[in-house]
Tab-separated table of C-alpha atoms in Angstrom:
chain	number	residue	atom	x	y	z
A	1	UNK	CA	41.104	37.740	-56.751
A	2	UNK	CA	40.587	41.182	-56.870
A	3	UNK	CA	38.895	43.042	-54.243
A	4	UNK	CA	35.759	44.988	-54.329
A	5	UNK	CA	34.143	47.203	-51.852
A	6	UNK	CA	30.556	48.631	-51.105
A	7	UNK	CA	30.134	52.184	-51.406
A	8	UNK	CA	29.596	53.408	-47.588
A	9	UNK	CA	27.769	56.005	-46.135
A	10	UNK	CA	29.392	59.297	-44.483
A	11	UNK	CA	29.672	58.044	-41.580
A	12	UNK	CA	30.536	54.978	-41.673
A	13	UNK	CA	33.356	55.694	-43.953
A	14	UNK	CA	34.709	57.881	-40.958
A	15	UNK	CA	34.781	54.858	-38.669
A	16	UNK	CA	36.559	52.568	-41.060
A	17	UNK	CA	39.473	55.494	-41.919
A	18	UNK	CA	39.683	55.994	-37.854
A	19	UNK	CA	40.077	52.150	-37.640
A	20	UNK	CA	42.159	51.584	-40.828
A	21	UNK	CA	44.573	54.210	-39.420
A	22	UNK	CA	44.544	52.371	-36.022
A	23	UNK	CA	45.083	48.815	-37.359
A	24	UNK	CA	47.213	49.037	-39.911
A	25	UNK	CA	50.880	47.648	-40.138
A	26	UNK	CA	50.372	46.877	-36.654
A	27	UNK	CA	49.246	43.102	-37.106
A	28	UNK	CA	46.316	42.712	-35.860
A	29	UNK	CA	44.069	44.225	-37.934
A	30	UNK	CA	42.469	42.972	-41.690
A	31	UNK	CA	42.992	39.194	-43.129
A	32	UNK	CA	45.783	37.503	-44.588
A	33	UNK	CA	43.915	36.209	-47.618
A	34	UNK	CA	43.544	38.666	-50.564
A	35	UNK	CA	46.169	41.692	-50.458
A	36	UNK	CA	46.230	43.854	-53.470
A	37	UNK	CA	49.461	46.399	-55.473
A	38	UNK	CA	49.173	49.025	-57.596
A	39	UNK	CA	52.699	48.786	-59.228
A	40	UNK	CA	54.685	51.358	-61.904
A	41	UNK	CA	57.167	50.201	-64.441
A	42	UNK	CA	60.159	50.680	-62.095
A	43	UNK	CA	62.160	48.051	-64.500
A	44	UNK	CA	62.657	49.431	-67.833
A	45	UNK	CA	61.642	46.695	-70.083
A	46	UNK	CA	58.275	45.497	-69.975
A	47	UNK	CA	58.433	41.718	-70.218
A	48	UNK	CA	61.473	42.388	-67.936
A	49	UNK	CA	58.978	44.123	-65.709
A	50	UNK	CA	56.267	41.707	-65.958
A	51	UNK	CA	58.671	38.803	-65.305
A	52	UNK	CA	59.917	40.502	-61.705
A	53	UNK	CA	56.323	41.094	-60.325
A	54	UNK	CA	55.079	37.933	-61.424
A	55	UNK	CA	57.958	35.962	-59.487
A	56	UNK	CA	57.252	37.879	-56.332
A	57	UNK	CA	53.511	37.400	-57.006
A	58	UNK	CA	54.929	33.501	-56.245
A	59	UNK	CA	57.711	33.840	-53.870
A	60	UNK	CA	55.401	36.057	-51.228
A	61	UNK	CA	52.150	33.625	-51.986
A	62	UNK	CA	55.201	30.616	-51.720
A	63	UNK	CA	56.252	31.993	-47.694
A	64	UNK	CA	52.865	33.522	-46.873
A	65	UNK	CA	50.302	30.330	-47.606
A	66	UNK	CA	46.691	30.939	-48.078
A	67	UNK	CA	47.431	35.003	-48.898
A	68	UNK	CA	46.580	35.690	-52.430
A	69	UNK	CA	48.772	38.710	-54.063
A	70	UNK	CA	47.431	40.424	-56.999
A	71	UNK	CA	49.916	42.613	-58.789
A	72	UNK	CA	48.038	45.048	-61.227
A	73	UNK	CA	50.733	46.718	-63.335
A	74	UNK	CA	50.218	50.133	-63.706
A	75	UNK	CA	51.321	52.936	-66.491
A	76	UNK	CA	52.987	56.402	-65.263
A	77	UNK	CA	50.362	58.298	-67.780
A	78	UNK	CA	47.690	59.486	-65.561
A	79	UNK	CA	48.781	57.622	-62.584
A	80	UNK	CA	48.448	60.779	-59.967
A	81	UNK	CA	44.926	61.141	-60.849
A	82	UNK	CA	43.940	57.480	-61.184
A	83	UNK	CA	45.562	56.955	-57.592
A	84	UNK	CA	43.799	60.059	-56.186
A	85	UNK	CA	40.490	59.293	-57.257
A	86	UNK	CA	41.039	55.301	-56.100
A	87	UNK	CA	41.693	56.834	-52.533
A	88	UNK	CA	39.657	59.078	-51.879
A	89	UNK	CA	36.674	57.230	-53.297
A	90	UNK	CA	37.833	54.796	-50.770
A	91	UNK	CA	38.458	51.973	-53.097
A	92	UNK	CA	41.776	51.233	-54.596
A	93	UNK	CA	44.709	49.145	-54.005
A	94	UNK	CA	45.559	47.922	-50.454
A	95	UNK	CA	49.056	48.922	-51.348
A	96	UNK	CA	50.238	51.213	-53.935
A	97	UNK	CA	54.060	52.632	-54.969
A	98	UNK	CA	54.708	56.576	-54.181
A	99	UNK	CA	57.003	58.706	-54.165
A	100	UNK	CA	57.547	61.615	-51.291
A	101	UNK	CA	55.806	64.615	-53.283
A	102	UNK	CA	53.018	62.678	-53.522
A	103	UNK	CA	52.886	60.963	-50.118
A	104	UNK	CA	51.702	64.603	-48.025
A	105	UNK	CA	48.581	65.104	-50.135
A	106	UNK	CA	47.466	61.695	-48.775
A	107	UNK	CA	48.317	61.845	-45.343
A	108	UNK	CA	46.469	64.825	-45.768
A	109	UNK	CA	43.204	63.709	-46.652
A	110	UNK	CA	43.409	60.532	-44.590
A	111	UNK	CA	43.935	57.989	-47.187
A	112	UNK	CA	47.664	56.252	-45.765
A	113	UNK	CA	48.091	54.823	-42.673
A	114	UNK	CA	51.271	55.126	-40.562
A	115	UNK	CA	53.698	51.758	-41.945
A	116	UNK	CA	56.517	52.310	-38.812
A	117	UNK	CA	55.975	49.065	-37.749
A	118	UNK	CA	56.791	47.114	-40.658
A	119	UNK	CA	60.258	49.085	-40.713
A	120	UNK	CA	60.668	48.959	-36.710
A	121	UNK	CA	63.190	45.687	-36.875
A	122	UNK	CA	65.662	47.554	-39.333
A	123	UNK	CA	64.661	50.787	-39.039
A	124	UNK	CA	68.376	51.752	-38.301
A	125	UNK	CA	69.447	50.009	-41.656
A	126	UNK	CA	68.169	52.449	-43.663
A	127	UNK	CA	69.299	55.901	-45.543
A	128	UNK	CA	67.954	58.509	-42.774
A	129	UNK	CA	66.690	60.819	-45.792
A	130	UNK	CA	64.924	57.997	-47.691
A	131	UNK	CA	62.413	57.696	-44.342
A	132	UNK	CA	62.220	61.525	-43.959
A	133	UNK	CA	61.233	62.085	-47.489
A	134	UNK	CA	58.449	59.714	-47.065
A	135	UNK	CA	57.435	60.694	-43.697
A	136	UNK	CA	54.965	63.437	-42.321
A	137	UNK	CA	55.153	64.802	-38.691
A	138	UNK	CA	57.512	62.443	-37.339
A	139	UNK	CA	55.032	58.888	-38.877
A	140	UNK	CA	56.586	57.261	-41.796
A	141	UNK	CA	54.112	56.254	-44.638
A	142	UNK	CA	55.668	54.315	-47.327
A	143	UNK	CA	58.544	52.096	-46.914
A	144	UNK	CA	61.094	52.714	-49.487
A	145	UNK	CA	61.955	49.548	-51.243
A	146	UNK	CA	64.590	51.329	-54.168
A	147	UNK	CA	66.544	54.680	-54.416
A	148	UNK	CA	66.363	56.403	-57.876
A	149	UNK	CA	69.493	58.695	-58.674
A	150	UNK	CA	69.495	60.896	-62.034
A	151	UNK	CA	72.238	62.705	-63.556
A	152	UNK	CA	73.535	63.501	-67.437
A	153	UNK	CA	74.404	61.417	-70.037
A	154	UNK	CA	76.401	62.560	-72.953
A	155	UNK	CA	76.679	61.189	-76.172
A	156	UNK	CA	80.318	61.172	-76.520
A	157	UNK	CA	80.668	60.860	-80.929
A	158	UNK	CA	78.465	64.083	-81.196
A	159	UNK	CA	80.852	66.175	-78.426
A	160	UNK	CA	83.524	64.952	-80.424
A	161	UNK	CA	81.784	65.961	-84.077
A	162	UNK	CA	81.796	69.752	-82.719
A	163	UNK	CA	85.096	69.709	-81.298
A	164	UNK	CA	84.346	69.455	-77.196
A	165	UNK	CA	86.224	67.114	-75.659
A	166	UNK	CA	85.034	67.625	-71.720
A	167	UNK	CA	81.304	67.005	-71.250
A	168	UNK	CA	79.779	70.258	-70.171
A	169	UNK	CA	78.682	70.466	-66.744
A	170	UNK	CA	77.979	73.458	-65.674
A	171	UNK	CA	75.398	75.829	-67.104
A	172	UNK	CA	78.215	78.306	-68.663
A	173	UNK	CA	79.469	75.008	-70.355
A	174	UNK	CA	76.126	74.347	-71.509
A	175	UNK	CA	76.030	78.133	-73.398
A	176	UNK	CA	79.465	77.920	-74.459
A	177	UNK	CA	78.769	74.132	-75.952
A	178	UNK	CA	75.675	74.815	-77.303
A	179	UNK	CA	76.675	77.363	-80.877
A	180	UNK	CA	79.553	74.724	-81.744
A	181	UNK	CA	77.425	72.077	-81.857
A	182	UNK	CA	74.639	73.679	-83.584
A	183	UNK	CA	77.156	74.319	-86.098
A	184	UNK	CA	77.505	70.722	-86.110
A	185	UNK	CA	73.766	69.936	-86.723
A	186	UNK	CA	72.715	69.239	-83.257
A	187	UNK	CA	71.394	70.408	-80.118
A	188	UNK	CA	72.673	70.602	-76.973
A	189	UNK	CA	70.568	69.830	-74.404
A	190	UNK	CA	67.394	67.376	-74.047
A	191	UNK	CA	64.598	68.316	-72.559
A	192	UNK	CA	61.140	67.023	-71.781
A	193	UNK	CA	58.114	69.183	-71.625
A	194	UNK	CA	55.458	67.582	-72.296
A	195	UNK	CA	51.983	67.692	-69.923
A	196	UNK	CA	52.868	63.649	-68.811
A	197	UNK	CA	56.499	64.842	-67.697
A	198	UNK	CA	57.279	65.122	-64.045
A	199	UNK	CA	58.845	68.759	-63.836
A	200	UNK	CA	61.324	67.071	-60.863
A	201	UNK	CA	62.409	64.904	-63.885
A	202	UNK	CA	63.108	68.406	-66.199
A	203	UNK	CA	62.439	72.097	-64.333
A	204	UNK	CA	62.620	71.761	-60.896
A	205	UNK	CA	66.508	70.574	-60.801
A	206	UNK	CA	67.158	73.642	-62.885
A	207	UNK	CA	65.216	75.838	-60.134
A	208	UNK	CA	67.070	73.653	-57.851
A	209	UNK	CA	70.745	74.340	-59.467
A	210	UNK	CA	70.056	78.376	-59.467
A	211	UNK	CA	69.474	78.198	-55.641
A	212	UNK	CA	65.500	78.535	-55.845
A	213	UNK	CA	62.344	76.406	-54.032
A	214	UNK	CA	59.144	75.716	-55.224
A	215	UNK	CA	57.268	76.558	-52.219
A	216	UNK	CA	57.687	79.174	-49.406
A	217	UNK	CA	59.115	77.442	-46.004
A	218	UNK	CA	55.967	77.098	-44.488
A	219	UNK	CA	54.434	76.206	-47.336
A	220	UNK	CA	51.778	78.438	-47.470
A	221	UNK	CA	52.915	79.794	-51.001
A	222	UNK	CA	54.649	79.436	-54.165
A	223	UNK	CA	58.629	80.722	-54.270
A	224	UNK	CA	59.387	79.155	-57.910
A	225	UNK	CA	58.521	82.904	-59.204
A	226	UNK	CA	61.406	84.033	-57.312
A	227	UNK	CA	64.656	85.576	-58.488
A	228	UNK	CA	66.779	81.994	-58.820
A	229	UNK	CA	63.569	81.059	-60.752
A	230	UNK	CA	63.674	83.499	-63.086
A	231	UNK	CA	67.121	82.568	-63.922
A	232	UNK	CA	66.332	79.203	-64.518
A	233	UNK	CA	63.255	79.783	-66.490
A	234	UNK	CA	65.243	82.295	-68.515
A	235	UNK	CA	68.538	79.588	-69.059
A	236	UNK	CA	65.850	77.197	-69.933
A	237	UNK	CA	63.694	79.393	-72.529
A	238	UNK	CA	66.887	80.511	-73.822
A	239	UNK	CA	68.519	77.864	-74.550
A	240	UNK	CA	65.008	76.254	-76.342
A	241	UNK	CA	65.175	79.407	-78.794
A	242	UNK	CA	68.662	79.448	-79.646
A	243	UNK	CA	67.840	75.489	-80.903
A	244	UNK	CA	70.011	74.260	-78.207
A	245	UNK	CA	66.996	72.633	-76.710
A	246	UNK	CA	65.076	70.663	-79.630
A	247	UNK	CA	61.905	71.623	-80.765
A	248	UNK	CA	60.815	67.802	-79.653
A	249	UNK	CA	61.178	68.800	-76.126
A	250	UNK	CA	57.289	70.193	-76.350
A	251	UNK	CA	55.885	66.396	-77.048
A	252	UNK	CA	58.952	64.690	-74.866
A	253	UNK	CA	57.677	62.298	-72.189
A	254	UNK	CA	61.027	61.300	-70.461
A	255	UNK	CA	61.759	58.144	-72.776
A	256	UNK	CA	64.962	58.205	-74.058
A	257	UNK	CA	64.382	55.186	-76.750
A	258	UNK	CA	61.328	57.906	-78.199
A	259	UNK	CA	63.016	61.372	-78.240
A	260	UNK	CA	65.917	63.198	-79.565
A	261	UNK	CA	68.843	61.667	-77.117
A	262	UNK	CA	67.857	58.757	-78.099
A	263	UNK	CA	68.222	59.208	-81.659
A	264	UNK	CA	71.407	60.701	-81.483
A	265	UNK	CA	69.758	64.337	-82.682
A	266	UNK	CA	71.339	65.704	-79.253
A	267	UNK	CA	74.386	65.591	-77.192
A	268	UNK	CA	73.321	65.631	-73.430
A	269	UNK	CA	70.630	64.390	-71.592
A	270	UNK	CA	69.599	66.697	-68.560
A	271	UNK	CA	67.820	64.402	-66.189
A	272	UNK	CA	68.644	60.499	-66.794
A	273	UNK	CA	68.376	57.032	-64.621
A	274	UNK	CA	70.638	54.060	-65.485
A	275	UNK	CA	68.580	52.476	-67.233
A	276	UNK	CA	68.435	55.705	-69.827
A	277	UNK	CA	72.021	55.198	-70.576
A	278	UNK	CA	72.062	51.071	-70.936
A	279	UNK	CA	68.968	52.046	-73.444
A	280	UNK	CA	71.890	54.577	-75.072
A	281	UNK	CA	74.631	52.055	-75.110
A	282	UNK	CA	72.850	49.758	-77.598
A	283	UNK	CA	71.892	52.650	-80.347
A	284	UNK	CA	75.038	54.447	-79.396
A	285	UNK	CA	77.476	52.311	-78.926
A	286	UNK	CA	78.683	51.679	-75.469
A	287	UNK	CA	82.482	53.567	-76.103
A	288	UNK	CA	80.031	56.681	-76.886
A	289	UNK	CA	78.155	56.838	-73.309
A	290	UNK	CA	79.819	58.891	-70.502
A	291	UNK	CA	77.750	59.443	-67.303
A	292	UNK	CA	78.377	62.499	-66.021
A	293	UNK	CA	77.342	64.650	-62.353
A	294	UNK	CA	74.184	66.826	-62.212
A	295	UNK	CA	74.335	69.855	-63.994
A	296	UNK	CA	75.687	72.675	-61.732
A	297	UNK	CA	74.287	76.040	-61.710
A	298	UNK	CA	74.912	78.052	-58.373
A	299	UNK	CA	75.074	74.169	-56.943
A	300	UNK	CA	74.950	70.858	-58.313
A	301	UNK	CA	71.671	69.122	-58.103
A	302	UNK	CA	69.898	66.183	-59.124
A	303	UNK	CA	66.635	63.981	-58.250
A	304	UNK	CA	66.931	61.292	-56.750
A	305	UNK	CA	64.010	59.855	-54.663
A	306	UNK	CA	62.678	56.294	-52.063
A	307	UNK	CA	59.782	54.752	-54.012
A	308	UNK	CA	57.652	53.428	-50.991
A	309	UNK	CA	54.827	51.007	-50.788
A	310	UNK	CA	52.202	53.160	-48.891
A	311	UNK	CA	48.793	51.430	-47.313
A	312	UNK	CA	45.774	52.507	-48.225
A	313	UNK	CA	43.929	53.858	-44.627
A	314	UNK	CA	40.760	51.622	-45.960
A	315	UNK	CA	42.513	48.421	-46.285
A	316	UNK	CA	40.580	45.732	-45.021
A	317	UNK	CA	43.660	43.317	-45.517
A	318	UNK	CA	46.384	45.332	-43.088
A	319	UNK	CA	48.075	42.479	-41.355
A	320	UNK	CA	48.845	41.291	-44.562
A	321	UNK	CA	49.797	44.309	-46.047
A	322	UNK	CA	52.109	44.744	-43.617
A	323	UNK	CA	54.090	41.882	-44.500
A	324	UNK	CA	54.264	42.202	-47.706
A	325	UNK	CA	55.861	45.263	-46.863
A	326	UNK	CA	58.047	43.202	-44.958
A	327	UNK	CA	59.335	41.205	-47.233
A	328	UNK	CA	59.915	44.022	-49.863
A	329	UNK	CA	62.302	45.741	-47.522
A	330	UNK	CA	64.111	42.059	-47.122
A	331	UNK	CA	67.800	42.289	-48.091
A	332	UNK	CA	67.036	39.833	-50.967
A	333	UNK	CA	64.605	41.523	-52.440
A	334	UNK	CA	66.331	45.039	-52.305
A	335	UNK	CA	68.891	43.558	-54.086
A	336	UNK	CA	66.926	42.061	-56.798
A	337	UNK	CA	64.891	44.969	-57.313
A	338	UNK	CA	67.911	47.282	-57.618
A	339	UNK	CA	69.689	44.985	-60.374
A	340	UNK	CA	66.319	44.339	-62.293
A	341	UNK	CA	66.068	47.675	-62.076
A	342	UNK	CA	69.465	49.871	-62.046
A	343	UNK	CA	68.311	51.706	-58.934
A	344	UNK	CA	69.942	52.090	-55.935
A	345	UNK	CA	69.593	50.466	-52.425
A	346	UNK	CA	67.573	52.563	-49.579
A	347	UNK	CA	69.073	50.568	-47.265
A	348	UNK	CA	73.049	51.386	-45.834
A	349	UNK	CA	73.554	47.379	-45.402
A	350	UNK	CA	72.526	46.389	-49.158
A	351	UNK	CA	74.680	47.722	-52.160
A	352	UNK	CA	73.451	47.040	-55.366
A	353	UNK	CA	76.225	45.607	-57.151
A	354	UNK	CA	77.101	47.439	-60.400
A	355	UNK	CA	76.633	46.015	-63.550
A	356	UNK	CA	78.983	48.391	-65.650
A	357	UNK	CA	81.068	51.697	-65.079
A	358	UNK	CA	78.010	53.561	-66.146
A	359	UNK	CA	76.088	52.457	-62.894
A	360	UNK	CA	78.827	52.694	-61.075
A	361	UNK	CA	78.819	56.689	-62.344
A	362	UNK	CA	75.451	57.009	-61.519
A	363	UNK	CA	76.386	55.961	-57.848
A	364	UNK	CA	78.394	59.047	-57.343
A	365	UNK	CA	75.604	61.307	-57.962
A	366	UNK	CA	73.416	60.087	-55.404
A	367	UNK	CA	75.101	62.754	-53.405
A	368	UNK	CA	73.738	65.257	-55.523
A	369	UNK	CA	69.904	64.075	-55.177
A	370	UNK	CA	66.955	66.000	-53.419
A	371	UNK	CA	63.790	64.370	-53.415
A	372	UNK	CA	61.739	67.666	-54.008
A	373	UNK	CA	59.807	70.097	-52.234
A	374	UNK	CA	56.789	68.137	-50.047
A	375	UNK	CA	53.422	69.537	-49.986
A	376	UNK	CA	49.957	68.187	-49.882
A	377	UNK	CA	49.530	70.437	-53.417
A	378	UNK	CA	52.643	69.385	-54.852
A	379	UNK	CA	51.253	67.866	-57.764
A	380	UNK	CA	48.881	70.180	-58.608
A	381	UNK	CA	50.679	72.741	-58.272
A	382	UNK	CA	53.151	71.171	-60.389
A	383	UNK	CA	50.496	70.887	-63.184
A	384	UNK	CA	49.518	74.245	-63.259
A	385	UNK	CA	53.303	75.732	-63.816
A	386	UNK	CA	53.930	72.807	-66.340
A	387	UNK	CA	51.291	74.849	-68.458
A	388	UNK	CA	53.203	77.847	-68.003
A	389	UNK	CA	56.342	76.764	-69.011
A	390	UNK	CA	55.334	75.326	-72.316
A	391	UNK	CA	53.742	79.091	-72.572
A	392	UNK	CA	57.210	80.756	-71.761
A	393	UNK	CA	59.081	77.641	-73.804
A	394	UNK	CA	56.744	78.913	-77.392
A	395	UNK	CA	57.203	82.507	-76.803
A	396	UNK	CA	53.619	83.254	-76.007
A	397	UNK	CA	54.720	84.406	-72.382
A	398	UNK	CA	57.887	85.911	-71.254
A	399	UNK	CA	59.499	83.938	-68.815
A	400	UNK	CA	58.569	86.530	-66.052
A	401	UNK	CA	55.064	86.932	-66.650
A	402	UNK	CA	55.130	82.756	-66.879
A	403	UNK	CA	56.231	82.563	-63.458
A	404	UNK	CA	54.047	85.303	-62.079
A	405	UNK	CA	50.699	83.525	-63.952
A	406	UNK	CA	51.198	80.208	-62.087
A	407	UNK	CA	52.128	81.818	-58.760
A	408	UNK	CA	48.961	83.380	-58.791
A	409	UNK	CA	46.941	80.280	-59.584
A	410	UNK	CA	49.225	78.120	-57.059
A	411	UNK	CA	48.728	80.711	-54.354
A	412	UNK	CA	45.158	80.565	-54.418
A	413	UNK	CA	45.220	76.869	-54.322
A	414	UNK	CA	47.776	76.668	-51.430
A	415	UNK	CA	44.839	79.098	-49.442
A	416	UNK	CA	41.894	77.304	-50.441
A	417	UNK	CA	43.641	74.160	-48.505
A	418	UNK	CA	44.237	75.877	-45.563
């Protein structure tokens, strides 16, 4: 059933946090009979999707007897704010999926507790940088349960239509790609801009690439108005008004099936999972998908981040939260997650075996990934330069004074959170 919760007084909502915090993950605090997930569509195809979470709905409730697990499927649209307002309002899931830029702002205002415990007995098992990117101060709050890797796809019929027989790679080969297929009918490059797209998932690999950060090191302010960004702000806007970026990029939400790549209007994709290019290989034709690295600028980057299961500070259901978490970071169910889903294995002792060449590609760029720049304001600061960029991407800003504009507004965030 699905849990509901008074609405507490000041004070007494300080005692629970300060006893949530203390309790949690470490089994002894909460009951074992209701638990409580907020999960994303981490598996491509919904009945797919629906399929996996309902069998571990029956497997956990099968080894745990007398817990009941309620799975609530959740979209991506809308999901930061949805999850913010859930925890801080002190209701919510017991257990949610995040990912690491989101995992600071929590910590910060209280709403995770500390989940070391639930990793303690394989702690050693896993990728070092999939705990650090969802830890703060040395406490680990999420325990990553699948690795995402993205990197470019390529559409190899329409390189071949325009005479390019390498994939581009590089942002020179990008330019130099871009005016022979135009001639061709097509663009170059896809790109999502839309106000639902994750800029890690578009911009922030380009600032990335051209050496640049979106915060200062101590995280005080915002660096993405830098030099490096101004490069990649200005390869970006300039590729988008020569028409090697479609005009489609403005409503794109990162879904291949729904925008240009998909329908074969453009040659390369700029940030894709696996799962993007199995989607490609059954419009395309699987002989016409190649997998390439991330696209290199002053260095080759992609994004690649642990989704973790986090625990709500408020839970009143910790000791079974915590195994739950338990048995998501089981080998068996790493595995099964990673081939229902085409991601890869957090841990060092679990490899997701391959279903194709194409995965296998995507393997090689996990190298390549960074999981972002953390920061309690990550995602609002990421909202406020998304609004700038479509600004600089129509023409009605220059790609300077873009920059500049949500600096300003970021920095005065960043010191009202001080």
């Amino acid at each position: 059933m699905k849990i509901s919760r008074s609405r507490l007084t000041a004070s007494i909502t300080l005692l629970t946090l300060a006893t949530g915090l203390t309790a949690a993950c470490g089994g002894s605090g909460g009951s074992d009979k209701s638990l409580t997930l907020w999960m994303y569509p981490v598996i491509t195809d919904v009945q797919a999707n629906n399929a996996y979470w309902k069998k571990i709905e029956t497997d956990f409730e099968a080894a745990h007897s007398g817990t009941d697990l309620k799975i609530e499927l959740q979209p991506w649209d809308g999901r930061d704010t949805k999850v913010a307002t859930a925890l801080s309002g002190g209701k919510g899931p017991d257990v949610v999926l995040l990912g690491p830029d989101q995992v600071p702002q929590y910590v910060a205002n209280g709403t995770l507790a500390p989940v070391d415990d639930a990793v303690a007995a394989a702690k050693s098992a896993f990728l070092p940088n999939a705990l650090s990117a969802l830890s703060v101060d040395g406490k680990l709050y999420a325990v990553p349960i699948y690795h995402t890797v993205t990197s470019m796809i390529f559409n190899r019929k329409l390189l071949a239509k325009a005479g390019i027989t390498t994939p581009p790679q590089t942002w020179d080969e990008i330019r130099a790609a871009a005016p022979k297929l135009k001639a061709k009918g097509y663009a170059t490059l896809d790109y999502s801009a839309s106000s639902e797209a994750s800029l890690n998932m578009n911009f922030y690999p380009l600032l990335w690439q051209a050496g640049g950060s979106v915060f200062t090191p101590d995280g005080k302010k915002a660096a993405f108005n830098s030099p490096e960004g101004l490069e990649a702000l200005t390869f970006l806007t300039d590729l988008y008004k020569e028409g090697a970026i479609p005009k489609s990029a403005l409503t794109n939400k990162n879904v291949v099936a729904d925008q240009a790549l998909g329908k074969q209007q453009v040659a390369a994709g700029l940030m894709n999972v696996p799962a993007d290019a199995e989607i490609a290989a059954k419009t395309w034709g699987q002989e016409n998908v190649v997998v390439g690295l991330p696209l290199e600028g002053r260095k080759r980057v992609g994004f690649g981040i642990p989704g973790g299961l986090a625990v709500n500070a408020r839970s009143k259901h910790t000791a079974a939260a915590e195994k739950f978490l338990k048995f998501m970071i089981d080998p068996k169910q790493i595995t099964s997650l990673g081939t229902a889903s085409g991601f890869l294995s957090p841990r060092t002792d679990v490899k997701v075996p391959p279903p194709n060449p194409r995965a296998a590609k995507f393997a090689e760029a996990l190298q390549y990934t960074y999981p972002g720049d953390a920061n309690p304001a990550a995602r609002q600061v990421m909202a406020l330069l998304r609004t700038e960029i479509q600004a600089a991407l129509t023409g009605k800003k220059t790609p300077k004074q873009a920059l500049e504009d949500a600096a300003k507004q970021a920095d005065d965030l960043l010191a009202r959170q001080r």
